[in-house]
Short mmCIF file of C-alpha atoms in Angstrom, two decimals:
data_model
loop_
_atom_site.label_atom_id
_atom_site.label_comp_id
_atom_site.label_asym_id
_atom_site.label_seq_id
_atom_site.Cartn_x
_atom_site.Cartn_y
_atom_site.Cartn_z
CA ASP Q 4 14.66 -5.43 -18.76
CA SER Q 5 12.80 -8.86 -19.17
CA GLY Q 6 16.33 -10.83 -19.19
CA VAL Q 7 15.40 -12.13 -22.56
CA THR Q 8 17.77 -11.13 -25.36
CA GLN Q 9 16.72 -11.03 -28.77
CA THR Q 10 19.05 -10.57 -31.69
CA PRO Q 11 19.18 -8.70 -34.03
CA LYS Q 12 17.28 -5.64 -33.46
CA HIS Q 13 16.46 -4.96 -37.23
CA LEU Q 14 16.81 -6.94 -39.98
CA ILE Q 15 16.16 -5.70 -43.59
CA THR Q 16 16.49 -8.46 -46.21
CA ALA Q 17 14.89 -9.01 -49.82
CA THR Q 18 12.23 -11.39 -50.95
CA GLY Q 19 13.22 -14.97 -51.46
CA GLN Q 20 15.91 -14.48 -48.64
CA ARG Q 21 16.36 -16.57 -45.65
CA VAL Q 22 16.92 -15.06 -41.95
CA THR Q 23 17.91 -16.18 -38.75
CA LEU Q 24 16.62 -14.69 -35.50
CA ARG Q 25 18.16 -15.78 -32.13
CA CYS Q 26 16.78 -15.37 -28.57
CA SER Q 27 18.55 -16.47 -25.23
CA PRO Q 28 15.85 -16.86 -22.53
CA ARG Q 29 16.01 -15.32 -19.01
CA SER Q 30 18.34 -17.42 -16.83
CA GLY Q 31 16.58 -20.45 -15.30
CA ASP Q 32 13.62 -20.18 -18.16
CA LEU Q 33 13.33 -23.66 -19.74
CA SER Q 34 10.50 -22.58 -22.18
CA VAL Q 35 10.81 -20.63 -25.28
CA TYR Q 36 8.11 -18.86 -27.19
CA TRP Q 37 8.06 -17.22 -30.57
CA TYR Q 38 5.12 -14.67 -31.57
CA GLN Q 39 4.91 -12.69 -34.97
CA GLN Q 40 3.33 -9.11 -34.64
CA SER Q 41 1.89 -7.60 -37.70
CA LEU Q 42 -0.24 -4.80 -38.21
CA ASP Q 43 -3.01 -6.79 -39.74
CA GLN Q 44 -2.68 -9.94 -37.98
CA GLY Q 45 -1.75 -8.55 -34.58
CA LEU Q 46 0.17 -10.82 -32.09
CA GLN Q 47 0.32 -14.31 -33.39
CA PHE Q 48 1.67 -17.32 -31.34
CA LEU Q 49 3.99 -18.92 -33.90
CA ILE Q 50 5.84 -21.93 -31.71
CA GLN Q 51 6.72 -23.13 -28.13
CA TYR Q 52 10.17 -25.23 -27.11
CA TYR Q 53 10.44 -26.28 -23.72
CA ASN Q 54 13.71 -27.83 -22.96
CA GLY Q 55 15.00 -28.40 -26.17
CA GLU Q 56 11.61 -30.10 -27.36
CA GLU Q 57 8.81 -28.61 -29.62
CA ARG Q 58 5.85 -28.43 -27.08
CA ALA Q 59 2.90 -26.50 -29.07
CA LYS Q 60 2.83 -25.18 -32.58
CA GLY Q 61 0.47 -22.30 -33.81
CA ASN Q 62 0.18 -20.49 -37.04
CA ILE Q 63 3.76 -21.05 -38.27
CA LEU Q 64 4.15 -21.35 -41.92
CA GLU Q 65 5.90 -24.08 -43.22
CA ARG Q 66 8.63 -21.94 -44.60
CA PHE Q 67 9.41 -20.95 -40.88
CA SER Q 68 11.35 -23.47 -38.48
CA ALA Q 69 12.36 -23.06 -34.93
CA GLN Q 70 14.98 -25.03 -32.78
CA GLN Q 71 15.80 -24.69 -29.27
CA PHE Q 72 19.63 -25.78 -28.05
CA PRO Q 73 21.04 -27.40 -25.10
CA ASP Q 74 22.28 -23.95 -23.98
CA LEU Q 75 18.47 -23.03 -24.02
CA HIS Q 76 18.75 -20.51 -26.50
CA SER Q 77 16.42 -20.50 -29.64
CA GLU Q 78 16.73 -19.59 -33.39
CA LEU Q 79 13.37 -19.03 -35.75
CA ASN Q 80 14.59 -19.69 -38.92
CA LEU Q 81 12.44 -17.87 -41.71
CA SER Q 82 13.05 -18.69 -45.41
CA SER Q 83 11.76 -17.85 -49.06
CA LEU Q 84 10.90 -14.66 -47.32
CA GLU Q 85 7.80 -12.61 -48.75
CA LEU Q 86 6.74 -8.82 -48.18
CA GLY Q 87 4.37 -10.21 -45.92
CA ASP Q 88 6.57 -11.58 -43.45
CA SER Q 89 7.80 -8.00 -42.55
CA ALA Q 90 7.09 -7.96 -38.90
CA LEU Q 91 8.31 -7.57 -35.51
CA TYR Q 92 9.10 -10.87 -34.18
CA PHE Q 93 9.08 -12.01 -30.38
CA CYS Q 94 10.76 -14.13 -28.39
CA ALA Q 95 9.39 -14.85 -24.77
CA SER Q 96 10.39 -17.43 -22.12
CA SER Q 97 9.01 -18.97 -19.18
CA VAL Q 98 10.22 -21.25 -16.35
CA GLU Q 99 7.34 -23.69 -16.76
CA ALA Q 100 5.70 -24.97 -20.01
CA GLY Q 101 2.44 -24.47 -18.83
CA ASN Q 102 0.49 -21.33 -17.45
CA ASN Q 103 2.01 -21.28 -14.01
CA SER Q 104 4.27 -18.60 -14.87
CA PRO Q 105 3.92 -15.62 -17.12
CA LEU Q 106 5.62 -15.02 -20.34
CA HIS Q 107 8.55 -12.10 -20.35
CA PHE Q 108 9.13 -11.18 -23.50
CA GLY Q 109 12.34 -9.75 -25.40
CA ASN Q 110 12.64 -6.27 -27.27
CA GLY Q 111 11.58 -8.06 -30.63
CA THR Q 112 13.54 -8.05 -33.93
CA ARG Q 113 11.98 -6.14 -36.71
CA LEU Q 114 12.03 -7.66 -39.86
CA THR Q 115 11.46 -5.59 -43.18
CA VAL Q 116 11.50 -7.82 -46.17
CA THR Q 117 11.60 -5.28 -49.52
CA ALA S 5 -10.51 -21.70 -28.71
CA GLN S 6 -9.78 -19.06 -26.78
CA LYS S 7 -10.79 -15.39 -27.57
CA VAL S 8 -9.99 -11.97 -26.30
CA THR S 9 -11.72 -9.16 -27.34
CA GLN S 10 -10.56 -5.39 -26.59
CA ALA S 11 -13.19 -3.31 -28.04
CA GLN S 12 -11.93 0.06 -27.70
CA THR S 13 -9.04 0.82 -30.52
CA GLU S 14 -7.72 3.96 -29.14
CA ILE S 15 -8.23 6.33 -26.14
CA SER S 16 -6.58 9.71 -25.41
CA VAL S 17 -6.98 11.21 -22.04
CA VAL S 18 -5.28 14.51 -20.45
CA GLU S 19 -3.01 13.71 -18.01
CA LYS S 20 -4.37 12.98 -14.49
CA GLU S 21 -7.46 11.42 -15.91
CA ASP S 22 -8.51 8.14 -14.88
CA VAL S 23 -8.53 5.71 -17.83
CA THR S 24 -10.47 2.18 -18.12
CA LEU S 25 -9.38 -0.30 -20.37
CA ASP S 26 -11.98 -2.89 -21.41
CA CYS S 27 -11.17 -6.92 -21.55
CA VAL S 28 -13.63 -9.32 -22.56
CA TYR S 29 -13.01 -13.07 -23.16
CA GLU S 30 -14.24 -16.10 -24.33
CA THR S 31 -13.14 -19.87 -23.03
CA ARG S 32 -14.46 -23.11 -22.63
CA ASP S 33 -12.05 -23.86 -20.18
CA THR S 34 -12.40 -24.11 -16.14
CA THR S 35 -9.24 -23.25 -15.24
CA TYR S 36 -7.59 -20.04 -17.44
CA TYR S 37 -5.24 -17.29 -16.95
CA LEU S 38 -5.60 -13.63 -18.08
CA PHE S 39 -2.89 -11.17 -18.40
CA TRP S 40 -2.02 -7.68 -19.20
CA TYR S 41 0.84 -6.50 -21.04
CA LYS S 42 2.40 -3.09 -21.76
CA GLN S 43 3.72 -2.22 -25.19
CA PRO S 44 5.59 1.26 -25.26
CA PRO S 45 6.25 3.07 -28.33
CA SER S 46 10.09 1.55 -27.92
CA GLY S 47 8.43 -1.50 -28.96
CA GLU S 48 8.82 -4.13 -26.17
CA LEU S 49 6.00 -6.47 -24.24
CA VAL S 50 5.88 -5.54 -20.76
CA PHE S 51 4.16 -8.13 -18.29
CA LEU S 52 1.87 -6.27 -15.91
CA ILE S 53 -0.27 -8.73 -14.34
CA ARG S 54 -1.54 -12.45 -14.30
CA ARG S 55 -4.68 -13.75 -12.95
CA ASN S 56 -6.26 -17.18 -12.44
CA SER S 57 -9.60 -17.80 -12.73
CA PHE S 58 -10.16 -19.06 -9.50
CA ASP S 59 -9.02 -15.79 -8.15
CA GLU S 60 -11.63 -12.80 -8.46
CA GLN S 61 -10.20 -10.76 -5.96
CA ASN S 62 -9.30 -7.01 -7.56
CA GLU S 63 -5.77 -6.19 -7.51
CA ILE S 64 -4.25 -2.91 -7.16
CA SER S 65 -0.69 -1.91 -7.85
CA GLY S 66 0.11 1.64 -7.34
CA ARG S 67 -1.75 3.62 -10.10
CA TYR S 68 -2.90 0.21 -11.68
CA SER S 69 -5.71 -1.86 -10.73
CA TRP S 70 -7.75 -4.77 -12.31
CA ASN S 71 -11.01 -5.68 -11.66
CA PHE S 72 -11.70 -9.49 -12.73
CA GLN S 73 -15.43 -10.32 -13.31
CA LYS S 74 -16.23 -14.13 -13.86
CA SER S 75 -19.80 -13.48 -14.33
CA THR S 76 -19.21 -11.22 -17.42
CA SER S 77 -16.16 -12.47 -18.49
CA SER S 78 -14.04 -9.49 -17.83
CA PHE S 79 -11.20 -8.69 -16.77
CA ASN S 80 -10.55 -4.55 -16.88
CA PHE S 81 -7.57 -2.39 -16.34
CA THR S 82 -7.73 1.09 -14.73
CA ILE S 83 -5.01 3.33 -14.90
CA THR S 84 -5.45 6.36 -12.02
CA ALA S 85 -4.54 9.67 -12.57
CA SER S 86 -2.37 8.88 -16.01
CA GLN S 87 1.01 10.02 -16.88
CA VAL S 88 2.18 10.91 -20.18
CA VAL S 89 4.64 7.76 -19.68
CA ASP S 90 1.30 5.46 -19.37
CA SER S 91 1.15 6.16 -23.31
CA ALA S 92 1.65 2.71 -24.75
CA VAL S 93 -0.57 -0.10 -26.19
CA TYR S 94 -2.12 -2.08 -24.04
CA PHE S 95 -2.78 -5.92 -24.63
CA CYS S 96 -5.33 -8.11 -22.59
CA ALA S 97 -4.17 -12.23 -22.97
CA LEU S 98 -5.72 -15.10 -22.17
CA SER S 99 -4.65 -18.84 -21.56
CA GLY S 100 -6.34 -22.00 -21.33
CA GLU S 101 -5.65 -24.95 -18.85
CA ASN S 102 -4.03 -27.10 -21.37
CA ASP S 103 -2.99 -24.35 -23.78
CA TYR S 104 0.46 -23.17 -23.36
CA LYS S 105 0.12 -20.10 -25.86
CA LEU S 106 -1.22 -17.01 -24.97
CA SER S 107 -4.02 -15.34 -27.17
CA PHE S 108 -4.02 -11.83 -27.51
CA GLY S 109 -6.48 -9.09 -27.79
CA ALA S 110 -6.41 -6.72 -30.92
CA GLY S 111 -4.51 -3.93 -28.17
CA THR S 112 -5.88 -0.54 -26.90
CA THR S 113 -3.75 2.46 -27.83
CA VAL S 114 -3.71 4.67 -24.93
CA THR S 115 -2.28 8.40 -25.57
CA VAL S 116 -1.77 10.51 -22.56
CA ARG S 117 -1.64 14.16 -23.26
CA ALA S 118 0.41 16.55 -20.96
#
């Protein structure tokens, strides 16, 4: 068990809808990352937060947004969903914002858009 | 930009055989970090190892060993005496000195047959 908690485990929704994925980092970790894993794109970095502030942005669509709250949990909001958004979404956390500590991943949220 | 290549898409072995997974990386950074992650059929991403670019010592952890060769930009992973529980997708990843995200390879699917 990595200590990173993601909810829900599975999500099935229709095109055009909006969903929120939630992540609680490991105790003591200040940095949260979101990744998307799809068959065609592999594991892609979306966004990183450190202690409530956005630190780095990857290939995140404008329809997607995220935030990290004062209690350090994070939410990834996906709106105007398309079939191509179906993927496994991972949250990861680390102690620091940089490279001195490895990322520990949650079990992921599997999103299916129908 | 960071790039990781895992040329082997799938490897199938019989239990107790050794299996080596190749990872070749590209980076312009002097300082960088290399990682291996395991993704079993249950879907979670499990951290296995992190190595920084200044530490070229090989590492052994139980049946797992890693061979880091800066001269060939490779960070290969060997599973000795493989077991069915080793069946998973294995990802090699890289992060740069000022790069807070992990760039993942496409992954190698290892199937260990009893």
